[in-house]
Tab-separated table of C-alpha atoms in Angstrom:
chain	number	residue	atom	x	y	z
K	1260	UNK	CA	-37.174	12.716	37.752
K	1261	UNK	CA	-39.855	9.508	37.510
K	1262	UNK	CA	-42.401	12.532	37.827
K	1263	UNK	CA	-41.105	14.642	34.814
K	1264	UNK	CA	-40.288	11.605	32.807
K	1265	UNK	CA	-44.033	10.461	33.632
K	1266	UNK	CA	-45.489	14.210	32.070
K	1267	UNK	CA	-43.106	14.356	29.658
K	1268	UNK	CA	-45.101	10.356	28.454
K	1269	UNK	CA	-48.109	11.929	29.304
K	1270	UNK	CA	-48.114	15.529	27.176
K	1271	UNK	CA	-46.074	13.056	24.801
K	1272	UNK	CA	-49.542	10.987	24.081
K	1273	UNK	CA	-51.673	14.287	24.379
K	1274	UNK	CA	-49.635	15.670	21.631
K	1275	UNK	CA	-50.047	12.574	19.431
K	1276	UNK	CA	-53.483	11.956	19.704
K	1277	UNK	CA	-54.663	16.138	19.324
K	1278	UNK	CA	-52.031	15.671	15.775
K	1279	UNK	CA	-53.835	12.121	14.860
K	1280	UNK	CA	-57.611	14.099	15.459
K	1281	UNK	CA	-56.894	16.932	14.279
K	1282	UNK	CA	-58.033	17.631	10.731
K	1283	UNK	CA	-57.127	20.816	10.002
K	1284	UNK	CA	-53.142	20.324	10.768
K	1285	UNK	CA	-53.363	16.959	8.346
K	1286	UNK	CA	-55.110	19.002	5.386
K	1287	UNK	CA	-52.686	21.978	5.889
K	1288	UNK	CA	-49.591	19.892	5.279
K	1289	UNK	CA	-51.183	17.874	2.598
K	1290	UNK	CA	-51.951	21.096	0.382
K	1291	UNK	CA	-48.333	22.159	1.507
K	1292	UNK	CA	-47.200	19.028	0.202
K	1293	UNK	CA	-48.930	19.148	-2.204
K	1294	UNK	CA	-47.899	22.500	-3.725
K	1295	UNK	CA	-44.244	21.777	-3.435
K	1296	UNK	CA	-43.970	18.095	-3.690
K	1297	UNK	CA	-46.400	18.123	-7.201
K	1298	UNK	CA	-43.819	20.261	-9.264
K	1299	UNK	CA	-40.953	18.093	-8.594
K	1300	UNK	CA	-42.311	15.418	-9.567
K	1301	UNK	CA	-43.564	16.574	-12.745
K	1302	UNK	CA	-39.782	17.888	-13.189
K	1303	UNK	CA	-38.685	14.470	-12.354
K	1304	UNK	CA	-41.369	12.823	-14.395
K	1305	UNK	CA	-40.185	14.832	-17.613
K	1306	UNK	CA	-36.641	14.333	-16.997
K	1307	UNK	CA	-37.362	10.543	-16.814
K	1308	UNK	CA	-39.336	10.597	-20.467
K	1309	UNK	CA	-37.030	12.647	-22.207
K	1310	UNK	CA	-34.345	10.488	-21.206
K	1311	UNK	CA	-36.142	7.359	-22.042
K	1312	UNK	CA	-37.270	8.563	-25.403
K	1313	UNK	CA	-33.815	10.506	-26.129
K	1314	UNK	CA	-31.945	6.957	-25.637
K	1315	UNK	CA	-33.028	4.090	-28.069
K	1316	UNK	CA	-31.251	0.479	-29.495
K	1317	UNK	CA	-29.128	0.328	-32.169
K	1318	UNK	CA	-30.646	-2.444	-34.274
K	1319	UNK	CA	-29.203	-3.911	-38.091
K	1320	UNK	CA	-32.671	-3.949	-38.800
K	1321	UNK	CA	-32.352	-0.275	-39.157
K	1322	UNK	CA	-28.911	0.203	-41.404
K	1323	UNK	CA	-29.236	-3.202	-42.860
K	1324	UNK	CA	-31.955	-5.242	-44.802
K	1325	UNK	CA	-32.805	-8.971	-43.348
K	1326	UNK	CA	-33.226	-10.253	-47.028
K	1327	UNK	CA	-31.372	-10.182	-50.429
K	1328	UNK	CA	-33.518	-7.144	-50.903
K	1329	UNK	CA	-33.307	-3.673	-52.616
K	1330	UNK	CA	-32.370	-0.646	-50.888
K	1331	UNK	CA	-35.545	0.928	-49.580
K	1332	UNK	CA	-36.422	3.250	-46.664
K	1333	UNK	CA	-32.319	4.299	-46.563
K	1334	UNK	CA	-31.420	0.695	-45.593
K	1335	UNK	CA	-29.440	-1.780	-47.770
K	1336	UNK	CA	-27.695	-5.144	-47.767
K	1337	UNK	CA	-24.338	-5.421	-45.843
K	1338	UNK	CA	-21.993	-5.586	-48.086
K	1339	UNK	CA	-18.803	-8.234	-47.578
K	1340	UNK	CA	-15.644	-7.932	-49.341
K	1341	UNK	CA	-13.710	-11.139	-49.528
K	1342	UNK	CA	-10.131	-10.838	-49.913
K	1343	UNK	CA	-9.017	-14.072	-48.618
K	1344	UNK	CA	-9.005	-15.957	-51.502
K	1345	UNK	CA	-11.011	-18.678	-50.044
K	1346	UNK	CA	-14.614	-19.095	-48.915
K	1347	UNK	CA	-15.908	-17.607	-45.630
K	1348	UNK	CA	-19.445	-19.575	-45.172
K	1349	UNK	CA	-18.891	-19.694	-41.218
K	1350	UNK	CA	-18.553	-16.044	-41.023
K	1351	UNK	CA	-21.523	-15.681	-43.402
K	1352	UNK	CA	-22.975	-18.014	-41.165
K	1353	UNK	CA	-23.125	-16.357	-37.799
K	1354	UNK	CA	-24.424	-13.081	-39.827
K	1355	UNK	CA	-27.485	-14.979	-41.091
K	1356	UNK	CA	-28.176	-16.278	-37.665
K	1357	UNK	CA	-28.117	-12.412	-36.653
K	1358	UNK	CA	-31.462	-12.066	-39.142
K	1359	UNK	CA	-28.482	-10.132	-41.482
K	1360	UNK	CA	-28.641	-11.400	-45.364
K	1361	UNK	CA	-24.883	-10.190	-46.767
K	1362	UNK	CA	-24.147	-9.593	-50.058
K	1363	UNK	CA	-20.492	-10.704	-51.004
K	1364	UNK	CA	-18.731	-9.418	-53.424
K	1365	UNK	CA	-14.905	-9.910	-54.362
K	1366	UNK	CA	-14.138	-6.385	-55.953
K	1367	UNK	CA	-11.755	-4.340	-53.894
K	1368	UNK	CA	-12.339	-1.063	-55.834
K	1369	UNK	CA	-16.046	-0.407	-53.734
K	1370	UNK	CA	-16.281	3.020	-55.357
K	1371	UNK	CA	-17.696	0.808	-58.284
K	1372	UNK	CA	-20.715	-0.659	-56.161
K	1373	UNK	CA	-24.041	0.803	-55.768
K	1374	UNK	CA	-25.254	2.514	-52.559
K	1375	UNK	CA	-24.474	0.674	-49.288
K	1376	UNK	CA	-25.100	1.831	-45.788
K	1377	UNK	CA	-21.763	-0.275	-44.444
K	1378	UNK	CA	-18.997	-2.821	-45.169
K	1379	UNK	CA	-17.145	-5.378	-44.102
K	1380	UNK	CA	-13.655	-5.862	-45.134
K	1381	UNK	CA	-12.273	-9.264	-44.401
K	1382	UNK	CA	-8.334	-9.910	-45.369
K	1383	UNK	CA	-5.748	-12.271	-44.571
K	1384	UNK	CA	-2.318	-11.673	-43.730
K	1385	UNK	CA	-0.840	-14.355	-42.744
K	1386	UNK	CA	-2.266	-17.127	-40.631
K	1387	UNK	CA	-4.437	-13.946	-38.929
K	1388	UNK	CA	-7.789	-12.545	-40.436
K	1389	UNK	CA	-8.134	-8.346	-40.662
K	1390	UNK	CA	-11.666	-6.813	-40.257
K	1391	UNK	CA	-11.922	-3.327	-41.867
K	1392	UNK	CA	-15.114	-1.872	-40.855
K	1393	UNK	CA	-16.306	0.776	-43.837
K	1394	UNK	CA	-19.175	2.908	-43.214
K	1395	UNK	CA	-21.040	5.295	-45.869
K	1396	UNK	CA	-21.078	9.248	-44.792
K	1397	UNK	CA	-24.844	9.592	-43.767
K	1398	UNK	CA	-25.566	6.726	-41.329
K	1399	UNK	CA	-25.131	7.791	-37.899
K	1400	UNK	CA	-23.992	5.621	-35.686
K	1401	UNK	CA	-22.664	3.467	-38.465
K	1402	UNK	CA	-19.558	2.351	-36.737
K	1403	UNK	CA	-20.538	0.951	-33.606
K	1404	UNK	CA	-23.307	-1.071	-34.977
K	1405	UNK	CA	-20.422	-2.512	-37.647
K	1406	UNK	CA	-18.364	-3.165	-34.711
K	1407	UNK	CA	-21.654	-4.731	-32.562
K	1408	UNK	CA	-21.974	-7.247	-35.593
K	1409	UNK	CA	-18.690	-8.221	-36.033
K	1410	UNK	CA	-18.872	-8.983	-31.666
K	1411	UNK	CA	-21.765	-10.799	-31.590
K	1412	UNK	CA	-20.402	-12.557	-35.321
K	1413	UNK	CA	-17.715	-13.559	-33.122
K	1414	UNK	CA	-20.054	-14.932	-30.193
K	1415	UNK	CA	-21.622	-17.170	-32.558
K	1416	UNK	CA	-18.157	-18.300	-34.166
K	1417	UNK	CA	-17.238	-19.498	-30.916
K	1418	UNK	CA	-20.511	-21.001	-30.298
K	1419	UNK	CA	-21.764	-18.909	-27.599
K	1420	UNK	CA	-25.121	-17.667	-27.189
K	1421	UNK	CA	-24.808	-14.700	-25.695
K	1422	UNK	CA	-25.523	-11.510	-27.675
K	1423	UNK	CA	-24.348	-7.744	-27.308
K	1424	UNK	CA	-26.684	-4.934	-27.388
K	1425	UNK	CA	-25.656	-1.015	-27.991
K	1426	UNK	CA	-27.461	2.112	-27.141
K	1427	UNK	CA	-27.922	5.356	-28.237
K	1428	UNK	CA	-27.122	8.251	-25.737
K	1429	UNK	CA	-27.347	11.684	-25.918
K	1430	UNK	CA	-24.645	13.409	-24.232
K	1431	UNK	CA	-26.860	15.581	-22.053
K	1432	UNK	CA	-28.694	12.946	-19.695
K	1433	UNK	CA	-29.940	12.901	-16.510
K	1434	UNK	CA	-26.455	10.886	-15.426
K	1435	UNK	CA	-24.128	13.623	-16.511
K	1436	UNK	CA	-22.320	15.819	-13.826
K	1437	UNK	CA	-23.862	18.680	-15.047
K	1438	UNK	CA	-27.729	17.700	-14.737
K	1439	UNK	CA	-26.803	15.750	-11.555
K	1440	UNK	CA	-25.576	19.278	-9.657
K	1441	UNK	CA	-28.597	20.876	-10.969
K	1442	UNK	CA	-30.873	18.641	-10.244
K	1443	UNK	CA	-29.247	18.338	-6.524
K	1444	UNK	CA	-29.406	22.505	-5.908
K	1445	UNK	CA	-32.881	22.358	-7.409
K	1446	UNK	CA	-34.009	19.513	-4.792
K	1447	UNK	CA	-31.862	21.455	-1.919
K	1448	UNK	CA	-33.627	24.595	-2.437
K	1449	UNK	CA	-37.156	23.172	-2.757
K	1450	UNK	CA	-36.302	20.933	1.201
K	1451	UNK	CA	-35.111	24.460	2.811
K	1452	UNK	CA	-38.295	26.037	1.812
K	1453	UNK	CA	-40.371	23.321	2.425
K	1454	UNK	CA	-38.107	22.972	5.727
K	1455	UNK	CA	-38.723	26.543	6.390
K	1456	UNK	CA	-42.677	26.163	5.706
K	1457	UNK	CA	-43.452	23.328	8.385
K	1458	UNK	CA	-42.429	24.946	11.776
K	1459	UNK	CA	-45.725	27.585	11.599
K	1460	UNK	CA	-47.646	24.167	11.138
K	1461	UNK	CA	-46.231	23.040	14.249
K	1462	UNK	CA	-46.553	26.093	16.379
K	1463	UNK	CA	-50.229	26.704	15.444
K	1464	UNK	CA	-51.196	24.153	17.883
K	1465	UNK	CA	-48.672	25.524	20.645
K	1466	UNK	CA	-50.892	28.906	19.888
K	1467	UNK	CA	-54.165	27.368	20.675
K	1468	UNK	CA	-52.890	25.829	23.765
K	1469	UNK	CA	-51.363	29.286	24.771
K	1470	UNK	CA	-55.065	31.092	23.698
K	1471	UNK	CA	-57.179	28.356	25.753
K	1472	UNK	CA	-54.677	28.834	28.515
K	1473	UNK	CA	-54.225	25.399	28.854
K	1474	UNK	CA	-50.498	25.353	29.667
K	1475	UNK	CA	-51.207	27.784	32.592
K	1476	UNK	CA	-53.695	25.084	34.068
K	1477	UNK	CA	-51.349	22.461	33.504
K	1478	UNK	CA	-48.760	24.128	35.263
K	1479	UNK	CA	-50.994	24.917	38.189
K	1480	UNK	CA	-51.703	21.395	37.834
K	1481	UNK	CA	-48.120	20.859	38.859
K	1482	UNK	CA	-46.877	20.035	35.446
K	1483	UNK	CA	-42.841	21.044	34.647
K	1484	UNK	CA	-42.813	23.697	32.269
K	1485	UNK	CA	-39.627	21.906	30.600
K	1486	UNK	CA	-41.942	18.638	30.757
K	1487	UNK	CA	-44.379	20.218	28.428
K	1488	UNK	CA	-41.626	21.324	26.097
K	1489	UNK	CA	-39.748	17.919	26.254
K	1490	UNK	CA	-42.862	15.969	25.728
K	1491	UNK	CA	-44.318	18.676	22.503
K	1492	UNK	CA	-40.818	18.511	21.081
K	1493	UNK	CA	-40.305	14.667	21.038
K	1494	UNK	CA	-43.297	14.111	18.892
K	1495	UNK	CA	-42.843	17.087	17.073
K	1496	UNK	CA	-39.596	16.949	15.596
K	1497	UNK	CA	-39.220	13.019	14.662
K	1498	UNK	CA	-42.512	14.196	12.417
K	1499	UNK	CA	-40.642	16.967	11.163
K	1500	UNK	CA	-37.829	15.184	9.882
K	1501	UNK	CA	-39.622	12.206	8.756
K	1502	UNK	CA	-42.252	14.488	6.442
């Protein structure tokens, strides 16, 4: 046993070295690589843009003008409909510290003001305060930026700093179940066939050895036959698995 264990070192370091010289395995699994690694990552790469380009922040900037402006390039003042009966200069407030310019008005019948992207309804029943959010039929994603105002109107009402930021997401991204599976069976199929492509790159060398006859010297050297196989094997497959 201390003799095979000693060939199976010794064929072990052989191996390595004739891999670590030999320039012609190293090129051939680079252009394998190469060929199969190249297109994934360009699938991967495009995925990745798309995504980041599909997905973007919704701003007020967009919806809603920063200044008691007119409405140009489809934005417009937010417009603030006090029915409390009493004045709401906090609320107003925290909107102007959100770079948001509102324009108040106290008529309840809105049908009767010009063109605004969105509104804010603000009642009071009670001792309580209602927020009606109103949003005009062509924004998209009207109502979630309403309700993002009115949060982060909130944060600053209680003095906090803190500020909450919404997205934009189509429903087909790279997260879904759907892309996820196909993305997985894409991957799997690309590692069997690049899995199935290694092994000749291994055995090439075996062949030269077998051609030169050097594993018929070795073993009338006295070498194990098992102890060349052991010792090929143990370099062999870690690399395979690793690459």
């Amino acid at each position: 046993m201390a003799l095979w264990r000693q060939q199976v070192r010794a064929v072990m370091r052989v191996r390595f070295l004739k891999l670590k010289h030999e320039g012609k395995f190293l090129r051939s699994i680079l252009l394998f690589f190469g060929i199969f690694i190249l297109p994934m990552l360009m699938i991967f790469t495009g995925l990745q843009l798309w995504e980041s380009t599909s997905n973007w922040e919704i701003t007020a900037s967009s919806y809603f003008l920063p200044t008691e402006e007119k409405i140009q390039n489809k934005s417009s003042n937010l417009l603030i409909l006090n029915d409390t009966g009493s004045e709401i200069e906090d609320f107003i407030a925290a909107l102007k510290a959100q770079n948001i310019i509102p324009e108040i008005t106290l008529e309840k019948n809105i049908t009767s003001i010009p063109f605004h992207n969105g509104a804010i309804k603000i009642s009071l029943e009670g001792k309580s305060y209602r927020f009606t959010v109103m949003c005009s039929a062509e924004p998209i994603n009207c109502f979630p930026l309403l309700v993002n105002i009115l949060s982060n109107t909130f944060l600053r009402l209680f003095n906090s700093t803190a500020r909450i930021r919404v997205w934009s997401e189509p429903f087909y991204t790279i997260r879904s179940p759907e892309v996820k599976s196909d993305i997985f069976f894409i991957c799997l199929s690309y590692m069997l066939i690049l899995a199935s492509g290694l092994p000749p790159h291994f055995a090439v060398s075996s062949m030269e050895d077998y051609k030169l006859q050097a594993r018929a010297q070795l073993r009338l050297a006295g070498l194990f036959p098992s102890a060349y196989w052991c010792g090929q094997a143990l370099v062999d497959i870690p690399l395979f698995w690793t690459l």
